Amino acid sequence: MQHLLRAADLSVDNIHSLLDSAAIFEQHITSRTRLDRMQGRVLINLFAEPSTRTRLSFERAMLALGGQVQTIGAAESSLLKGESLEDTGRTLSCYGDVIAMRHPTPGAVAALARGARIPVINAGDGSHEHPTQSLLDLYTMKRRVGRLNKLVVGLVGDLKHSRTIHSLVDMLAPFQPQLVCVAPPELGLPAELVNSLAVRGISALHADDLSTVMPELDVLYVTRLQRERFEDLALYERLQASYHVNAASLVGAKKNMVVMHPLPRVNELSPDVDADPRAAYFDQVRYGVPVRMAILDALLDALAADKPAL
Ligand code: NCD
């Protein structure tokens, strides 16, 4: 069974082919072409954490492909009665053709996938990974900067807990990025991730001050502090006041640099950046649909043809 659980599940060839098919699906969406590739097929969305963009874009993607969607929250499911993730996976497989799942516990989506008989997509597992977000992030970078190779990427915010950051650096690694981390010491990239990047020849530099590195950046990727993952809320309050990106922060940046953010934003990215042509975060939101169409299509196509998808 083919699942998409981690960024590492995708080879460079997989990434290129998914981005290419996302570009075709984007045209279909723009021209409102009716597609029936998923006719008679059902996506099951199991979301055990809040979500606006990921959940709705998975739904929109499946509907745009001519399929149907059934949604269940963890609070409504038998997980609350103590059912195992494996049994839940096996059960959902009796009703649908593919599962998209979000859960607060790292590894929970992989556990459900072990019981499932249909493909499972990780829509975010705690502070661990969020691979479909990374694919739409790469799509945005390719569209806006024009390439993926050797990008200089500034990572700002909660690099310790942000699953979007963890999957992003892993998925970008084969494209030899230069990573510049701008984060308080308490919120740096996990050591395990830094080591795995080092093995692949990628160093993550640190900068205390964003303004000193701004002129070098091709991408400025901002994240919110993940309040729900802090054990010490006083630390959260102290750190969340410590950084803020606004229009003035972009002084000296390249003209074709892009400002990205997986959203939601809280205080770390000011709305006064929105009018800047370099702001790409609502493009990311929009690109979530064609990119997730490409993922659903690849997984279900391979299943139908009984060949590996990834
Ligand atoms: C992110 C997530 O859920 O990890 N949002 C998203 O999926 N676009 C980012 C976040 O919650 O900070």
XYZ file of C-alpha atoms and ligand atoms in Angstrom, residues 49-55 102 123-126 129-130 132-133 136 161-165 221 223-226 228-229 261-265 268 285 292, ligand 1:
49
model
C -6.873 19.036 15.227
C -8.228 22.368 13.984
C -7.782 23.051 10.274
C -9.179 25.519 7.764
C -6.952 25.364 4.698
C -5.763 21.758 4.695
C -9.169 20.237 5.330
C -4.541 15.153 10.974
C -2.307 16.119 6.806
C -0.168 16.971 9.855
C 0.846 14.792 12.833
C 1.678 16.931 15.855
C 5.502 16.388 9.535
C 3.069 17.944 7.061
C 1.384 17.996 1.474
C 1.966 21.531 2.770
C 2.458 23.232 -2.179
C 7.604 22.671 16.696
C 6.556 23.624 13.130
C 5.759 20.473 11.180
C 5.581 22.576 8.024
C 9.228 23.567 8.529
C 9.383 31.528 5.254
C 5.819 30.570 10.913
C 3.725 31.241 13.992
C 4.762 30.027 17.418
C 2.906 26.761 17.980
C -0.541 24.395 21.606
C 2.809 22.566 21.651
C 3.761 31.529 5.560
C 1.731 28.318 5.904
C -0.917 30.301 7.848
C -2.639 30.827 10.212
C -0.658 33.894 11.281
C 4.470 37.316 13.707
C -3.536 28.814 0.083
C -3.688 18.079 -3.443
C -0.030 24.698 9.495
C -0.235 23.414 10.260
O -1.350 23.020 10.542
O 0.793 22.811 10.544
N -1.150 25.156 8.834
C -1.489 24.620 7.625
O -1.708 23.436 7.489
N -1.528 25.450 6.581
C 0.702 25.736 10.233
C 0.336 26.078 11.633
O -0.630 25.575 12.207
O 1.048 26.911 12.179
